[in-house]
PDB file of N, CA and C in Angstrom:
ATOM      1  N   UNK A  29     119.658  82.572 106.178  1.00  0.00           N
ATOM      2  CA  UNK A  29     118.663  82.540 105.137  1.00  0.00           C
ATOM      3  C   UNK A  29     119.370  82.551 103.783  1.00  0.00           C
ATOM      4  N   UNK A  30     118.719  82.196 102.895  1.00  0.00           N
ATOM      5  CA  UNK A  30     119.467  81.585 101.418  1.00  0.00           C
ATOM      6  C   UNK A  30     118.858  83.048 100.739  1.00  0.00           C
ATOM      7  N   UNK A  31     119.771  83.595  99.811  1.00  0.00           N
ATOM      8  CA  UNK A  31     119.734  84.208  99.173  1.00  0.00           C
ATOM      9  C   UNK A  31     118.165  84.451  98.342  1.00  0.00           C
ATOM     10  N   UNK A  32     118.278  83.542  97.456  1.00  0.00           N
ATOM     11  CA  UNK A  32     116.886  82.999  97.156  1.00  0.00           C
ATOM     12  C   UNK A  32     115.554  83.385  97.922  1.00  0.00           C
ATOM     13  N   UNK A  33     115.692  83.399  99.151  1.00  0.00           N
ATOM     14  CA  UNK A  33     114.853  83.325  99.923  1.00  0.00           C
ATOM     15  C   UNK A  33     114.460  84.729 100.457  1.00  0.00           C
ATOM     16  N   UNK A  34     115.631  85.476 100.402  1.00  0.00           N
ATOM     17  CA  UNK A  34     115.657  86.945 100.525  1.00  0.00           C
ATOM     18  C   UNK A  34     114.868  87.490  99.285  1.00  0.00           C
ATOM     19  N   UNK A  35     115.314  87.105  98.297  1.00  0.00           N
ATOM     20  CA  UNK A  35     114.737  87.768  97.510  1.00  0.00           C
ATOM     21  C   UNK A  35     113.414  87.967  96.702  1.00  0.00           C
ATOM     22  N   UNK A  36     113.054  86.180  97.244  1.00  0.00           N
ATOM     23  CA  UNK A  36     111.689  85.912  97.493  1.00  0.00           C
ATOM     24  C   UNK A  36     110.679  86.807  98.228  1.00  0.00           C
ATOM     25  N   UNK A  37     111.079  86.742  99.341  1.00  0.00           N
ATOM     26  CA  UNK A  37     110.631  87.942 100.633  1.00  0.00           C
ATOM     27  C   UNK A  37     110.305  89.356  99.963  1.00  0.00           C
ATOM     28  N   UNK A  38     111.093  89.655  99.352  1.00  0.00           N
ATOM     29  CA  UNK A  38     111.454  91.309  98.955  1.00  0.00           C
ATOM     30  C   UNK A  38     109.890  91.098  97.774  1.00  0.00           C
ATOM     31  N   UNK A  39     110.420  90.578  96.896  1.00  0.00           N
ATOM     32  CA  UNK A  39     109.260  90.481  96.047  1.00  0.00           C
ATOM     33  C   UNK A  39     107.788  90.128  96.553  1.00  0.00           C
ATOM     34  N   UNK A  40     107.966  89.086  97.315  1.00  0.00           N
ATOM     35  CA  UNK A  40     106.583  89.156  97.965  1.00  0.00           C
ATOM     36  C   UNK A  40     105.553  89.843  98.818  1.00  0.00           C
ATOM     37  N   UNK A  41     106.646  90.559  99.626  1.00  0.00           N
ATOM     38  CA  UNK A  41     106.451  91.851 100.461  1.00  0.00           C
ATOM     39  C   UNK A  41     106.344  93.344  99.519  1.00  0.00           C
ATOM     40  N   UNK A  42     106.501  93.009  98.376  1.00  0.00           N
ATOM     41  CA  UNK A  42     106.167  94.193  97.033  1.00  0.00           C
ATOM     42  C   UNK A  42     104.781  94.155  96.849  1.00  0.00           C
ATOM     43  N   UNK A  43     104.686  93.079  96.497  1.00  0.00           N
ATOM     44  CA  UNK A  43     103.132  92.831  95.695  1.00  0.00           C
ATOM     45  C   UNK A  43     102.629  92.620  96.901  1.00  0.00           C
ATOM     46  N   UNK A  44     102.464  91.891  97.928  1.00  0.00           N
ATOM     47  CA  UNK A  44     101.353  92.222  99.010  1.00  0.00           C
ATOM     48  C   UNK A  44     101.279  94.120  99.440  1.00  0.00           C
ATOM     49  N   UNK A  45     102.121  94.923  99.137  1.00  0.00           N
ATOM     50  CA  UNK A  45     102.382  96.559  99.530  1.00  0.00           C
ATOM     51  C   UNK A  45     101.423  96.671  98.456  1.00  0.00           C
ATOM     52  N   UNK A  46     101.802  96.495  97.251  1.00  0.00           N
ATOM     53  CA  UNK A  46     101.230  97.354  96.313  1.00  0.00           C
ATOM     54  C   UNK A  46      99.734  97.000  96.250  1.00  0.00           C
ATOM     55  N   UNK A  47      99.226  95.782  96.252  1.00  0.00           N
ATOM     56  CA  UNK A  47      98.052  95.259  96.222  1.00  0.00           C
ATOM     57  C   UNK A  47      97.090  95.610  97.654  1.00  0.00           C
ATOM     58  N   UNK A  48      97.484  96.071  98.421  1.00  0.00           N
ATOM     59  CA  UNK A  48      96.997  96.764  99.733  1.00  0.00           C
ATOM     60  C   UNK A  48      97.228  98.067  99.389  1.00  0.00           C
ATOM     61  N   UNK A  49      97.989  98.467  98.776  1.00  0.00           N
ATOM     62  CA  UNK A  49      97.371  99.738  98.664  1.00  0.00           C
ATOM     63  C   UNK A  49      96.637 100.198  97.493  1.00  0.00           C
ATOM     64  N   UNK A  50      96.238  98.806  96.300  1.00  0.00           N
ATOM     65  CA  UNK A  50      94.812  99.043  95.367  1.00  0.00           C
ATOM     66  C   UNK A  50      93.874  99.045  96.202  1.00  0.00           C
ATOM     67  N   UNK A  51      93.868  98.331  97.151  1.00  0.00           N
ATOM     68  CA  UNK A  51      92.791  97.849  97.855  1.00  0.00           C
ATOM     69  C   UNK A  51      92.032  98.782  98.762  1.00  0.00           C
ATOM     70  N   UNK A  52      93.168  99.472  98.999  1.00  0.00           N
ATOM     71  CA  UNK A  52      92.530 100.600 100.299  1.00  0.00           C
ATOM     72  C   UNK A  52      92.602 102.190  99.603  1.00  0.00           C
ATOM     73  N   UNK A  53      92.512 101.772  98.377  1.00  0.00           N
ATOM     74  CA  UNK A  53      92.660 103.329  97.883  1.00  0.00           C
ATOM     75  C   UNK A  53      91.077 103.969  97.645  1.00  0.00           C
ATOM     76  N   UNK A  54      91.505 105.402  97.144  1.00  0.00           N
ATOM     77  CA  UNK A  54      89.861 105.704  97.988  1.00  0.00           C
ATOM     78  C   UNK A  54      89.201 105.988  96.625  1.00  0.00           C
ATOM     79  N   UNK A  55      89.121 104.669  95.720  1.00  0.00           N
ATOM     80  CA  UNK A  55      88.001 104.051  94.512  1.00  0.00           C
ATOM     81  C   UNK A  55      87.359 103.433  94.817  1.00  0.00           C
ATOM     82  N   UNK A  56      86.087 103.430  94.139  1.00  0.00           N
ATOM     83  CA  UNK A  56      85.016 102.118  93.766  1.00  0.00           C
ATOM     84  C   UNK A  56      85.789 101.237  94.275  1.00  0.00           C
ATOM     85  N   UNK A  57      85.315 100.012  94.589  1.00  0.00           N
ATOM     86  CA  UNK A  57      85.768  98.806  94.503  1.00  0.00           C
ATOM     87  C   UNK A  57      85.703  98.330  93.321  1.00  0.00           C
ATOM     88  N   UNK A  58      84.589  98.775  92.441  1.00  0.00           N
ATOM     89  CA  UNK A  58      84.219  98.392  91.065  1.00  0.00           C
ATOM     90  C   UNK A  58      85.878  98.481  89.865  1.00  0.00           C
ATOM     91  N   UNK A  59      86.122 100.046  90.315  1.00  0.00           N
ATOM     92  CA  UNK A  59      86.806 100.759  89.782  1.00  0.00           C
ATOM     93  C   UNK A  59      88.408 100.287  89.563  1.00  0.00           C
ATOM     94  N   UNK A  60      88.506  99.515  91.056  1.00  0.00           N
ATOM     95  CA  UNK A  60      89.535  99.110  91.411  1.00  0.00           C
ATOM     96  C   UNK A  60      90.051  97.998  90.766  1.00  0.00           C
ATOM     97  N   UNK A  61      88.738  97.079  90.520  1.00  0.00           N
ATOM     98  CA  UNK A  61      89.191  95.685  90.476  1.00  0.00           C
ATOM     99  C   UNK A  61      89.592  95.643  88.395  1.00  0.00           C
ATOM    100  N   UNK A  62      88.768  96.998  87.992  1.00  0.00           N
ATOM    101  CA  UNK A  62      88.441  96.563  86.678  1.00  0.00           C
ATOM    102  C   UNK A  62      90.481  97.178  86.276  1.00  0.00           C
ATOM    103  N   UNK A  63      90.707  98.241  87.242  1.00  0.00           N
ATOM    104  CA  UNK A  63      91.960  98.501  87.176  1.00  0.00           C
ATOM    105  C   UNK A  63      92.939  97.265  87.015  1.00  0.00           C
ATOM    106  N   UNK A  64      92.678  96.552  88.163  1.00  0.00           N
ATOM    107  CA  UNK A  64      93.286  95.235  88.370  1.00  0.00           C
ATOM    108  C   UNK A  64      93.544  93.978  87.412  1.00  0.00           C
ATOM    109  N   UNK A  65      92.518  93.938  86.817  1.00  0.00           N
ATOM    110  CA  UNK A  65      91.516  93.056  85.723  1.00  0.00           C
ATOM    111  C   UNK A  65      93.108  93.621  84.437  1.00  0.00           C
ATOM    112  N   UNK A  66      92.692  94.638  84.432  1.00  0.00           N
ATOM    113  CA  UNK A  66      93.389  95.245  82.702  1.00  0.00           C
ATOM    114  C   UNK A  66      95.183  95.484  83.232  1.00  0.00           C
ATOM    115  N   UNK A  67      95.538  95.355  84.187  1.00  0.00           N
ATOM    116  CA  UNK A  67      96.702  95.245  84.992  1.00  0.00           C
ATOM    117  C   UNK A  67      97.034  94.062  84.436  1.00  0.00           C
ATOM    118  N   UNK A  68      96.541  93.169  84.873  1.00  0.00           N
ATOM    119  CA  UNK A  68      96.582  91.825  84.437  1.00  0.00           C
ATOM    120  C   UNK A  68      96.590  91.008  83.179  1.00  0.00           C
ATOM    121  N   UNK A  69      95.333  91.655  82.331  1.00  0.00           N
ATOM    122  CA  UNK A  69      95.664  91.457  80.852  1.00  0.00           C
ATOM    123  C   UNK A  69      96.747  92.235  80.384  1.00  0.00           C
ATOM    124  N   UNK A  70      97.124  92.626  80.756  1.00  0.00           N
ATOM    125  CA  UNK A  70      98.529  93.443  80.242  1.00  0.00           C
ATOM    126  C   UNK A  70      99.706  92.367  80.313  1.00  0.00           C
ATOM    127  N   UNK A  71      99.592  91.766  81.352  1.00  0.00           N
ATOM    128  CA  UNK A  71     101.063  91.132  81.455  1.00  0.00           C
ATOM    129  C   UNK A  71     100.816  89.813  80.726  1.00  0.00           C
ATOM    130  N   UNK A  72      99.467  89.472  80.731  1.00  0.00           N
ATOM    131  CA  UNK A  72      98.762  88.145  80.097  1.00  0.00           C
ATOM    132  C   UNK A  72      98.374  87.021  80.399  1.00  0.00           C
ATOM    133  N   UNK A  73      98.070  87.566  81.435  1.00  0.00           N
ATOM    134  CA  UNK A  73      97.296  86.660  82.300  1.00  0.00           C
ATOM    135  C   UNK A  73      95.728  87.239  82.454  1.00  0.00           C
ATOM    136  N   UNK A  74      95.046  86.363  82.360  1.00  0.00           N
ATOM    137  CA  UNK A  74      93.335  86.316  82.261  1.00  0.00           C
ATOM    138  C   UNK A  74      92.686  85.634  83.393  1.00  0.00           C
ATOM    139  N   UNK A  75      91.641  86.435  84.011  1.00  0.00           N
ATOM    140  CA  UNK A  75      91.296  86.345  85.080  1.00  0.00           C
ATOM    141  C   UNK A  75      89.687  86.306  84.944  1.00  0.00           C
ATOM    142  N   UNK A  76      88.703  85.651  85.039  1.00  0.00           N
ATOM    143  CA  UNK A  76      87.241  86.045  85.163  1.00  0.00           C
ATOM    144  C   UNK A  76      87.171  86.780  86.167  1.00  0.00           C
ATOM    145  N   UNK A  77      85.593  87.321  85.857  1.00  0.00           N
ATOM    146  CA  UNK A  77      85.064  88.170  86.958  1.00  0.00           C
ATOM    147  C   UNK A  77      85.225  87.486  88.407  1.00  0.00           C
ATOM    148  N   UNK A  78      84.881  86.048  88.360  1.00  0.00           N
ATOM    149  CA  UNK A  78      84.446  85.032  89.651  1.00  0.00           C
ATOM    150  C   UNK A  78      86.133  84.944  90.610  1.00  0.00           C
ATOM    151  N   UNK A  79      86.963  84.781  89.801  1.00  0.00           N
ATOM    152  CA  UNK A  79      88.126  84.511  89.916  1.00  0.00           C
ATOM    153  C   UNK A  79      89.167  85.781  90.615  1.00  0.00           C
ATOM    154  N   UNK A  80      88.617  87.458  89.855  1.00  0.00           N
ATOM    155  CA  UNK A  80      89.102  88.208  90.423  1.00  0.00           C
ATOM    156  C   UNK A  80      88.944  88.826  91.822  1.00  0.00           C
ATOM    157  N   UNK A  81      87.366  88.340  91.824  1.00  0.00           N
ATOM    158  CA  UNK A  81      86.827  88.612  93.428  1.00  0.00           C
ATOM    159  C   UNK A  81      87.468  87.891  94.313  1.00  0.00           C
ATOM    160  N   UNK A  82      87.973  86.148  93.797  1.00  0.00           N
ATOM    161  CA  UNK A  82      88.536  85.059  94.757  1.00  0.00           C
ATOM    162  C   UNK A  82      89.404  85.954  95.253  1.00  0.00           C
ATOM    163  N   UNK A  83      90.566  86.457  94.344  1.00  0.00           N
ATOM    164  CA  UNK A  83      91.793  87.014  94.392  1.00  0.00           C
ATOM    165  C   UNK A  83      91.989  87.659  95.358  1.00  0.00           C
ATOM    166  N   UNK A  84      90.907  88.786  95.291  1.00  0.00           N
ATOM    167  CA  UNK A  84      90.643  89.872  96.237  1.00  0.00           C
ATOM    168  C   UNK A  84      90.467  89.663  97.871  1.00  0.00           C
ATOM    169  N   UNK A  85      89.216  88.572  97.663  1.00  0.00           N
ATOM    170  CA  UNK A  85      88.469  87.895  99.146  1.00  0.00           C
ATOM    171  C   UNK A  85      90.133  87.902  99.376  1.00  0.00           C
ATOM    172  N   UNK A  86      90.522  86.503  99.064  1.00  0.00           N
ATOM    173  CA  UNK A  86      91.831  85.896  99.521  1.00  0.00           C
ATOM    174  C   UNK A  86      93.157  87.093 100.379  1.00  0.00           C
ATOM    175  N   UNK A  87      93.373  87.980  99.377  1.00  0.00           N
ATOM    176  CA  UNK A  87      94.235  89.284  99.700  1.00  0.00           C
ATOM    177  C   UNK A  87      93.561  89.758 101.313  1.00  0.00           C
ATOM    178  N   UNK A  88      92.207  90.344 101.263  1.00  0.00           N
ATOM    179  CA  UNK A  88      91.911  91.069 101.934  1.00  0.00           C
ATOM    180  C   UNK A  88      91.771  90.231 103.396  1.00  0.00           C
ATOM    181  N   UNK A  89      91.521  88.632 103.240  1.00  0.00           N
ATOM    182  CA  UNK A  89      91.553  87.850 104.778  1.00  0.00           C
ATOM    183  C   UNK A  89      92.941  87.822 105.001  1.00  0.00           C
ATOM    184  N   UNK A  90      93.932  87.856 104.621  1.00  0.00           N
ATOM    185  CA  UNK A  90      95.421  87.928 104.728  1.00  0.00           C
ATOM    186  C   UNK A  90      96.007  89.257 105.299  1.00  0.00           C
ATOM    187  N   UNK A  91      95.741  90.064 104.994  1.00  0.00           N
ATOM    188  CA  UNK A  91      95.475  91.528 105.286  1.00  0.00           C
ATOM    189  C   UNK A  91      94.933  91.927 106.877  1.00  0.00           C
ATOM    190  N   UNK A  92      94.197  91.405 107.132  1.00  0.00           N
ATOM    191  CA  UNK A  92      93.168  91.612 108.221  1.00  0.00           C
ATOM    192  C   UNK A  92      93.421  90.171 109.155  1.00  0.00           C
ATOM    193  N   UNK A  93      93.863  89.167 108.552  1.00  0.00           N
ATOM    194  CA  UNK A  93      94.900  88.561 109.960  1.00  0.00           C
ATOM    195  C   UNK A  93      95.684  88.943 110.109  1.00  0.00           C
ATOM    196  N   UNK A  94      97.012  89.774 109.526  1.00  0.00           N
ATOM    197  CA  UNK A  94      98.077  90.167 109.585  1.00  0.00           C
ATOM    198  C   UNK A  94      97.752  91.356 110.818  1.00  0.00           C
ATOM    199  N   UNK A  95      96.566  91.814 110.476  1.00  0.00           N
ATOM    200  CA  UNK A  95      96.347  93.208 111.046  1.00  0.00           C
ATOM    201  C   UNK A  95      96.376  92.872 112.902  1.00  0.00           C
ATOM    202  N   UNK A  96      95.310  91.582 112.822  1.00  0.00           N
ATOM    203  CA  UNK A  96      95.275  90.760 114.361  1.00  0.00           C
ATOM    204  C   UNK A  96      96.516  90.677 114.812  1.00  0.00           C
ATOM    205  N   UNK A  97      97.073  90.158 113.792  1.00  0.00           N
ATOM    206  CA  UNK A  97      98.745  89.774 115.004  1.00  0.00           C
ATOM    207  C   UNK A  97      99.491  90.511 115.496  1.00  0.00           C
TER     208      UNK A  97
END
């Protein structure tokens, strides 16, 4: 495996950890996402309401196939 590729992994396997564990923490969902939302404007990136739910849906079917396998 290419270096690159490792380190790809590492990072990606970060943010899927950390984002599973916004997800399953024991807030609102409301609470969570608006966390998420201002997470995000922070770094500067802008997200609608419609867009942050995609985000979420998307995370959480990834999550729950992972869980199947």
């Amino acid at each position: 495996m290419k270096p690159l590729h490792v380190i790809l992994a590492v990072i990606s396997g970060a943010v899927a950890g950390a984002a599973i564990g916004l997800l399953f923490a024991p807030e609102k969902g409301s609470d969570t996402r608006c966390k998420i939302a201002q997470l995000l404007k922070d770094k500067g990136i802008k997200l609608r309401g419609d867009k942050l739910n995609e985000l979420v849906d998307e995370i959480t079917e990834q999550v729950e196939s992972d869980a199947k396998a």
